[in-house]
DNA sequence: CTGTATGCAAAACCTTTGCATTGTT
DNA sequence: AACAATGCAAAGGTTTTGCATACAG
């Protein structure tokens, strides 16, 4: 079963109003191959350019996907917009390795209670994001053995 | 006691190796006046330009402060880097109103336990960020009365 | 004094946009 | 056929950088 992820994603596109173009399919198929957050240029230089896609198309598509909440923007604070495929759950709880950028989606939410308190105080339309950043076991080990 | 915040901050600068210039003092004194996340241009157009500061100096200074963890970058996802003064506690738990950009630092941390579990799994140098985004009571009310 | 910080101007950078053309539904 | 999406090229806006000068320690 190759690319279940990609076809699931494309299925989502189908159900919406947007048109399913060759370019968008290619972008989706490329996105799912990334295990770390990817930017427009990452997709472009890793095959999409060869397929004849324009960088502008990729930017437009990534914006479209993000607006529809099909992907999430990750801020690595280097002036470069990156995205990750959205996990099944709506909001984002991530664990990011600052060395290799490997990203994990965490299950379990420890802040629902806190959010509920804020709601009681009069805040509405609440959403939240929990981000852990650190060194994953692999990168941590590399640093040690490098000494 | 005017500008306790500013002098506290400047005191921190003193203790580090960096030089305390007229420009840096002015930037600090301006920063503390902002109750919402501020960008370089915000500082520039709100008095620092009149004081003769250059935008480049402000960018350099904001980068310097952020590298030293004296201020924190906030990503509002509009292609504009903003910062907030760091709260006393090291890490960031914020509540941001998406309408007026008013920001609150939340006390109490509900994710320490989760972080401890990650540490046990082999992750190191862990830090975390918890961000709530929503409409504050004031903005929420405005939307309602606008109907 | 020495080395860092600033001002100025230009460049770099990522991202967006206009418009004619192509392609989907 | 109608409208949305793409490619191409150019512009946009924020942030960075080089270099001579000024300044803090």
Short mmCIF file of C-alpha atoms (C1' of nucleotides) in Angstrom, two decimals:
data_model
loop_
_atom_site.label_atom_id
_atom_site.label_comp_id
_atom_site.label_asym_id
_atom_site.label_seq_id
_atom_site.Cartn_x
_atom_site.Cartn_y
_atom_site.Cartn_z
CA UNK A 1 0.00 0.00 0.00
CA UNK A 2 2.13 2.84 -1.23
CA UNK A 3 1.41 6.38 -0.14
CA UNK A 4 -1.67 5.88 1.94
CA UNK A 5 -0.90 9.23 3.49
CA UNK A 6 -0.78 10.96 0.14
CA UNK A 7 -4.00 9.46 -1.10
CA UNK A 8 -5.75 10.28 2.15
CA UNK A 9 -4.64 13.85 1.78
CA UNK A 10 -5.70 14.00 -1.85
CA UNK A 11 -9.03 12.57 -0.83
CA UNK A 12 -9.46 15.53 1.50
CA UNK A 13 -8.76 17.89 -1.38
CA UNK A 14 -11.37 16.14 -3.47
CA UNK A 15 -14.01 16.73 -0.86
CA UNK A 16 -13.31 20.44 -0.82
CA UNK A 17 -14.03 22.90 -3.60
CA UNK A 18 -10.50 23.24 -4.87
CA UNK A 19 -9.36 21.83 -8.15
CA UNK A 20 -7.14 18.81 -8.23
CA UNK A 21 -4.27 19.62 -10.52
CA UNK A 22 -1.19 17.72 -11.52
CA UNK A 23 0.86 20.23 -9.54
CA UNK A 24 -1.09 19.83 -6.34
CA UNK A 25 -0.90 16.06 -6.49
CA UNK A 26 2.83 16.23 -6.96
CA UNK A 27 3.18 18.62 -4.07
CA UNK A 28 1.20 16.34 -1.79
CA UNK A 29 3.18 13.30 -2.82
CA UNK A 30 6.37 15.17 -2.06
CA UNK A 31 5.20 16.56 1.25
CA UNK A 32 4.43 13.18 2.72
CA UNK A 33 7.99 12.07 2.13
CA UNK A 34 9.37 14.65 4.54
CA UNK A 35 9.96 13.49 8.07
CA UNK A 36 11.05 16.94 9.13
CA UNK A 37 9.33 20.30 8.62
CA UNK A 38 9.62 21.39 5.01
CA UNK A 39 9.56 24.75 3.25
CA UNK A 40 8.59 25.69 -0.27
CA UNK A 41 12.15 25.51 -1.44
CA UNK A 42 12.67 22.10 0.08
CA UNK A 43 9.90 20.72 -2.07
CA UNK A 44 11.08 22.67 -5.07
CA UNK A 45 14.66 21.49 -5.01
CA UNK A 46 13.80 17.92 -4.14
CA UNK A 47 12.15 16.98 -7.36
CA UNK A 48 9.34 19.42 -7.98
CA UNK A 49 11.56 21.71 -10.00
CA UNK A 50 12.47 18.81 -12.22
CA UNK A 51 8.79 18.05 -12.62
CA UNK A 52 8.40 21.53 -14.04
CA UNK A 53 6.65 23.17 -11.10
CA UNK A 54 7.17 26.80 -10.39
CA UNK A 55 8.24 28.00 -6.96
CA UNK A 56 5.34 30.44 -6.94
CA UNK A 57 2.91 27.58 -7.39
CA UNK A 58 4.39 25.82 -4.40
CA UNK A 59 4.11 28.93 -2.26
CA UNK A 60 0.51 29.39 -3.33
CA UNK A 61 -0.30 25.77 -2.66
CA UNK A 62 1.33 25.73 0.75
CA UNK A 63 -0.63 28.83 1.68
CA UNK A 64 -3.80 27.21 0.45
CA UNK A 65 -3.20 24.07 2.46
CA UNK A 66 -2.33 26.03 5.57
CA UNK A 67 -5.42 28.24 5.29
CA UNK A 68 -7.52 25.11 5.15
CA UNK A 69 -5.70 23.69 8.13
CA UNK A 70 -4.44 20.71 6.25
CA UNK A 71 -0.85 21.50 7.20
CA UNK A 72 0.62 23.46 10.09
CA UNK A 73 3.23 26.13 10.01
CA UNK A 74 6.27 25.56 12.18
CA UNK A 75 8.44 28.49 13.15
CA UNK A 76 12.08 27.55 13.38
CA UNK A 77 12.97 31.16 13.67
CA UNK A 78 15.29 31.35 10.73
CA UNK A 79 13.21 33.46 8.39
CA UNK A 80 12.01 30.47 6.49
CA UNK A 81 8.42 29.18 6.59
CA UNK A 82 8.15 25.48 7.20
CA UNK A 83 5.20 23.18 7.47
CA UNK A 84 4.29 19.77 8.75
CA UNK A 85 1.41 17.52 7.85
CA UNK A 86 -1.36 17.95 10.40
CA UNK A 87 -1.82 15.07 12.80
CA UNK A 88 -5.24 13.52 13.20
CA UNK A 89 -6.02 15.60 16.28
CA UNK A 90 -6.82 19.21 15.63
CA UNK A 91 -4.24 21.04 17.68
CA UNK A 92 -0.52 20.75 17.82
CA UNK A 93 1.62 19.15 20.47
CA UNK A 94 5.06 18.69 19.11
CA UNK A 95 8.49 17.62 20.13
CA UNK A 96 11.16 18.99 17.86
CA UNK A 97 14.83 18.11 17.82
CA UNK A 98 16.79 21.29 17.37
CA UNK A 99 19.66 19.43 15.74
CA UNK A 100 18.05 17.16 13.16
CA UNK A 101 14.61 18.81 13.07
CA UNK A 102 12.94 15.50 13.51
CA UNK A 103 9.46 16.18 14.76
CA UNK A 104 7.12 14.06 16.82
CA UNK A 105 3.48 14.61 17.48
CA UNK A 106 2.69 14.00 21.11
CA UNK A 107 -0.46 12.37 22.27
CA UNK A 108 -2.26 13.49 25.36
CA UNK A 109 -3.08 17.04 26.22
CA UNK A 110 -2.13 18.48 29.57
CA UNK A 111 -3.51 21.94 29.09
CA UNK A 112 -7.21 21.41 28.43
CA UNK A 113 -7.91 22.22 32.03
CA UNK A 114 -5.99 25.46 31.81
CA UNK A 115 -7.79 26.39 28.61
CA UNK A 116 -11.12 25.74 30.29
CA UNK A 117 -10.17 28.19 33.03
CA UNK A 118 -9.39 30.82 30.47
CA UNK A 119 -12.75 30.25 28.83
CA UNK A 120 -14.42 30.87 32.15
CA UNK A 121 -12.59 34.17 32.37
CA UNK A 122 -14.22 35.32 29.16
CA UNK A 123 -11.75 34.34 26.47
CA UNK A 124 -13.26 32.79 23.36
CA UNK A 125 -12.14 31.10 20.15
CA UNK A 126 -9.37 29.54 22.13
CA UNK A 127 -6.80 27.27 20.62
CA UNK A 128 -3.38 26.32 21.84
CA UNK A 129 -0.01 25.03 20.87
CA UNK A 130 2.49 23.13 22.99
CA UNK A 131 6.01 22.86 21.70
CA UNK A 132 8.88 21.02 23.26
CA UNK A 133 12.29 21.65 21.82
CA UNK A 134 15.40 19.70 22.68
CA UNK A 135 17.90 17.16 21.49
CA UNK A 136 16.56 13.78 20.51
CA UNK A 137 18.33 10.67 21.84
CA UNK A 138 20.24 10.21 18.59
CA UNK A 139 21.56 13.75 18.33
CA UNK A 140 22.30 13.83 22.01
CA UNK A 141 24.44 10.74 21.64
CA UNK A 142 26.29 12.13 18.65
CA UNK A 143 27.26 15.17 20.66
CA UNK A 144 28.62 13.00 23.40
CA UNK A 145 30.61 10.68 21.18
CA UNK A 146 31.99 13.68 19.36
CA UNK A 147 33.82 14.78 22.49
CA UNK B 1 9.70 54.74 40.77
CA UNK B 2 9.71 55.34 37.05
CA UNK B 3 10.84 52.57 34.74
CA UNK B 4 11.85 49.93 37.18
CA UNK B 5 11.50 47.48 34.33
CA UNK B 6 13.85 49.43 32.13
CA UNK B 7 16.52 49.83 34.75
CA UNK B 8 16.28 46.17 35.70
CA UNK B 9 16.83 45.29 32.10
CA UNK B 10 19.72 47.70 31.73
CA UNK B 11 21.20 46.23 34.85
CA UNK B 12 21.20 42.85 33.14
CA UNK B 13 23.05 44.34 30.21
CA UNK B 14 25.64 45.79 32.55
CA UNK B 15 26.37 42.40 33.99
CA UNK B 16 27.04 40.94 30.59
CA UNK B 17 29.94 41.76 28.32
CA UNK B 18 28.12 44.01 25.92
CA UNK B 19 28.61 47.74 25.76
CA UNK B 20 25.97 50.02 27.10
CA UNK B 21 25.34 52.62 24.44
CA UNK B 22 22.93 55.48 24.20
CA UNK B 23 21.08 53.58 21.49
CA UNK B 24 20.67 50.44 23.53
CA UNK B 25 19.36 52.34 26.50
CA UNK B 26 16.83 54.12 24.33
CA UNK B 27 15.73 50.84 22.80
CA UNK B 28 15.22 49.28 26.21
CA UNK B 29 13.27 52.27 27.46
CA UNK B 30 11.05 52.06 24.43
CA UNK B 31 10.54 48.31 24.60
CA UNK B 32 9.19 48.37 28.13
CA UNK B 33 6.43 50.74 27.06
CA UNK B 34 4.89 48.19 24.73
CA UNK B 35 2.06 46.14 26.12
CA UNK B 36 1.79 44.12 22.94
CA UNK B 37 4.50 42.32 20.96
CA UNK B 38 6.67 44.84 19.14
CA UNK B 39 8.80 44.70 16.02
CA UNK B 40 11.83 46.70 14.98
CA UNK B 41 9.72 49.11 13.02
CA UNK B 42 7.33 49.66 15.91
CA UNK B 43 10.20 50.91 18.01
CA UNK B 44 11.62 52.89 15.14
CA UNK B 45 8.48 54.79 14.26
CA UNK B 46 7.48 55.38 17.85
CA UNK B 47 10.24 57.74 18.79
CA UNK B 48 13.52 56.00 18.09
CA UNK B 49 13.72 57.45 14.62
CA UNK B 50 13.31 60.92 16.06
CA UNK B 51 16.08 60.13 18.50
CA UNK B 52 18.32 59.54 15.54
CA UNK B 53 18.55 55.75 15.74
CA UNK B 54 18.94 53.74 12.60
CA UNK B 55 16.61 50.86 11.79
CA UNK B 56 19.62 48.60 11.29
CA UNK B 57 20.76 49.33 14.81
CA UNK B 58 17.39 48.31 16.15
CA UNK B 59 17.45 45.08 14.20
CA UNK B 60 20.93 44.33 15.45
CA UNK B 61 19.97 45.11 19.01
CA UNK B 62 16.81 43.04 18.95
CA UNK B 63 18.79 40.12 17.59
CA UNK B 64 21.36 40.59 20.31
CA UNK B 65 18.74 40.66 23.04
CA UNK B 66 16.98 37.62 21.64
CA UNK B 67 20.21 35.63 21.36
CA UNK B 68 20.86 36.33 25.01
CA UNK B 69 17.35 35.31 25.89
CA UNK B 70 16.45 38.68 27.30
CA UNK B 71 13.46 38.97 24.99
CA UNK B 72 11.37 36.32 23.25
CA UNK B 73 10.30 36.19 19.66
CA UNK B 74 6.60 35.88 19.02
CA UNK B 75 5.43 34.54 15.70
CA UNK B 76 2.23 36.20 14.55
CA UNK B 77 2.68 34.65 11.17
CA UNK B 78 2.55 37.83 9.15
CA UNK B 79 6.12 38.01 8.00
CA UNK B 80 7.07 40.45 10.70
CA UNK B 81 9.27 39.56 13.66
CA UNK B 82 7.91 40.64 17.00
CA UNK B 83 9.23 40.32 20.50
CA UNK B 84 8.09 40.52 24.08
CA UNK B 85 10.03 41.17 27.22
CA UNK B 86 10.85 37.88 28.92
CA UNK B 87 8.90 37.19 32.06
CA UNK B 88 10.76 36.34 35.25
CA UNK B 89 10.34 32.62 34.72
CA UNK B 90 12.53 31.18 32.05
CA UNK B 91 10.06 29.65 29.67
CA UNK B 92 7.04 31.08 27.96
CA UNK B 93 3.40 30.50 28.74
CA UNK B 94 1.39 33.07 26.93
CA UNK B 95 -2.15 34.00 26.17
CA UNK B 96 -2.44 36.17 23.11
CA UNK B 97 -5.52 37.95 21.83
CA UNK B 98 -5.62 37.57 18.08
CA UNK B 99 -7.56 40.80 17.71
CA UNK B 100 -5.74 43.35 19.86
CA UNK B 101 -2.49 41.40 20.34
CA UNK B 102 -2.65 41.96 24.03
CA UNK B 103 -0.44 39.34 25.62
CA UNK B 104 -0.57 37.82 29.08
CA UNK B 105 2.03 35.70 30.73
CA UNK B 106 0.40 32.79 32.46
CA UNK B 107 1.58 31.48 35.75
CA UNK B 108 1.62 27.81 36.53
CA UNK B 109 3.04 25.14 34.29
CA UNK B 110 1.01 22.12 33.39
CA UNK B 111 3.55 20.40 31.24
CA UNK B 112 6.51 19.85 33.53
CA UNK B 113 5.39 16.29 34.07
CA UNK B 114 5.22 15.66 30.36
CA UNK B 115 8.67 17.17 29.91
CA UNK B 116 10.03 14.93 32.61
CA UNK B 117 8.72 11.91 30.72
CA UNK B 118 10.48 13.05 27.59
CA UNK B 119 13.70 13.43 29.53
CA UNK B 120 13.39 9.85 30.67
CA UNK B 121 13.09 8.79 27.06
CA UNK B 122 16.48 10.30 26.30
CA UNK B 123 15.72 13.81 25.16
CA UNK B 124 17.99 16.49 26.55
CA UNK B 125 18.27 20.27 26.59
CA UNK B 126 14.52 20.39 26.77
CA UNK B 127 12.57 23.58 26.85
CA UNK B 128 8.99 24.26 26.00
CA UNK B 129 6.51 26.87 24.98
CA UNK B 130 2.77 26.93 25.61
CA UNK B 131 0.73 29.38 23.62
CA UNK B 132 -2.95 30.04 23.92
CA UNK B 133 -4.53 32.15 21.22
CA UNK B 134 -8.06 33.49 21.31
CA UNK B 135 -10.19 36.55 21.76
CA UNK B 136 -9.85 38.42 25.02
CA UNK B 137 -13.02 39.42 26.87
CA UNK B 138 -12.86 42.96 25.50
CA UNK B 139 -12.45 42.01 21.85
CA UNK B 140 -14.98 39.27 22.20
CA UNK B 141 -17.51 41.78 23.47
CA UNK B 142 -16.79 44.22 20.68
CA UNK B 143 -17.53 41.56 18.13
CA UNK B 144 -20.85 40.81 19.77
CA UNK B 145 -21.97 44.40 20.12
CA UNK B 146 -20.97 45.00 16.53
CA UNK B 147 -23.69 42.66 15.36
"C1'" DC C 1 43.77 53.05 23.16
"C1'" DT C 2 41.31 48.84 21.32
"C1'" DG C 3 37.65 46.74 19.82
"C1'" DT C 4 32.87 47.06 19.49
"C1'" DA C 5 28.65 49.59 17.96
"C1'" DT C 6 26.49 52.76 14.82
"C1'" DG C 7 24.89 55.08 10.45
"C1'" DC C 8 24.32 54.92 5.92
"C1'" DA C 9 23.42 52.71 1.79
"C1'" DA C 10 23.14 48.77 -0.76
"C1'" DA C 11 22.16 44.03 -1.02
"C1'" DA C 12 20.02 39.75 0.18
"C1'" DC C 13 16.31 37.13 1.13
"C1'" DC C 14 11.94 34.94 1.13
"C1'" DT C 15 7.49 35.58 -0.48
"C1'" DT C 16 3.85 37.71 -3.11
"C1'" DT C 17 1.63 39.54 -7.19
"C1'" DG C 18 0.13 40.82 -12.19
"C1'" DC C 19 -0.97 38.98 -16.26
"C1'" DA C 20 -1.37 36.00 -20.14
"C1'" DT C 21 -2.00 31.12 -20.78
"C1'" DT C 22 -3.37 26.56 -19.55
"C1'" DG C 23 -6.23 23.20 -17.55
"C1'" DT C 24 -10.27 21.33 -14.49
"C1'" DT C 25 -14.81 20.56 -13.76
"C1'" DA D 1 -17.67 27.33 -21.59
"C1'" DA D 2 -16.47 29.42 -17.17
"C1'" DC D 3 -13.51 29.94 -13.75
"C1'" DA D 4 -9.62 28.62 -11.21
"C1'" DA D 5 -4.68 27.45 -11.32
"C1'" DT D 6 -0.13 27.90 -13.36
"C1'" DG D 7 4.23 29.85 -15.23
"C1'" DC D 8 7.00 33.57 -15.78
"C1'" DA D 9 8.93 37.69 -14.46
"C1'" DA D 10 8.95 41.50 -11.69
"C1'" DA D 11 8.00 43.72 -7.45
"C1'" DG D 12 7.42 43.83 -2.48
"C1'" DG D 13 8.82 44.21 2.23
"C1'" DT D 14 11.54 42.78 5.97
"C1'" DT D 15 16.00 41.90 7.55
"C1'" DT D 16 20.99 41.69 6.86
"C1'" DT D 17 25.57 43.27 5.60
"C1'" DG D 18 29.92 46.09 4.25
"C1'" DC D 19 32.47 49.71 5.45
"C1'" DA D 20 33.98 54.05 7.36
"C1'" DT D 21 33.23 56.63 11.54
"C1'" DA D 22 32.16 57.27 16.39
"C1'" DC D 23 32.20 55.69 20.94
"C1'" DA D 24 32.32 52.73 25.39
"C1'" DG D 25 35.23 50.41 28.54
#
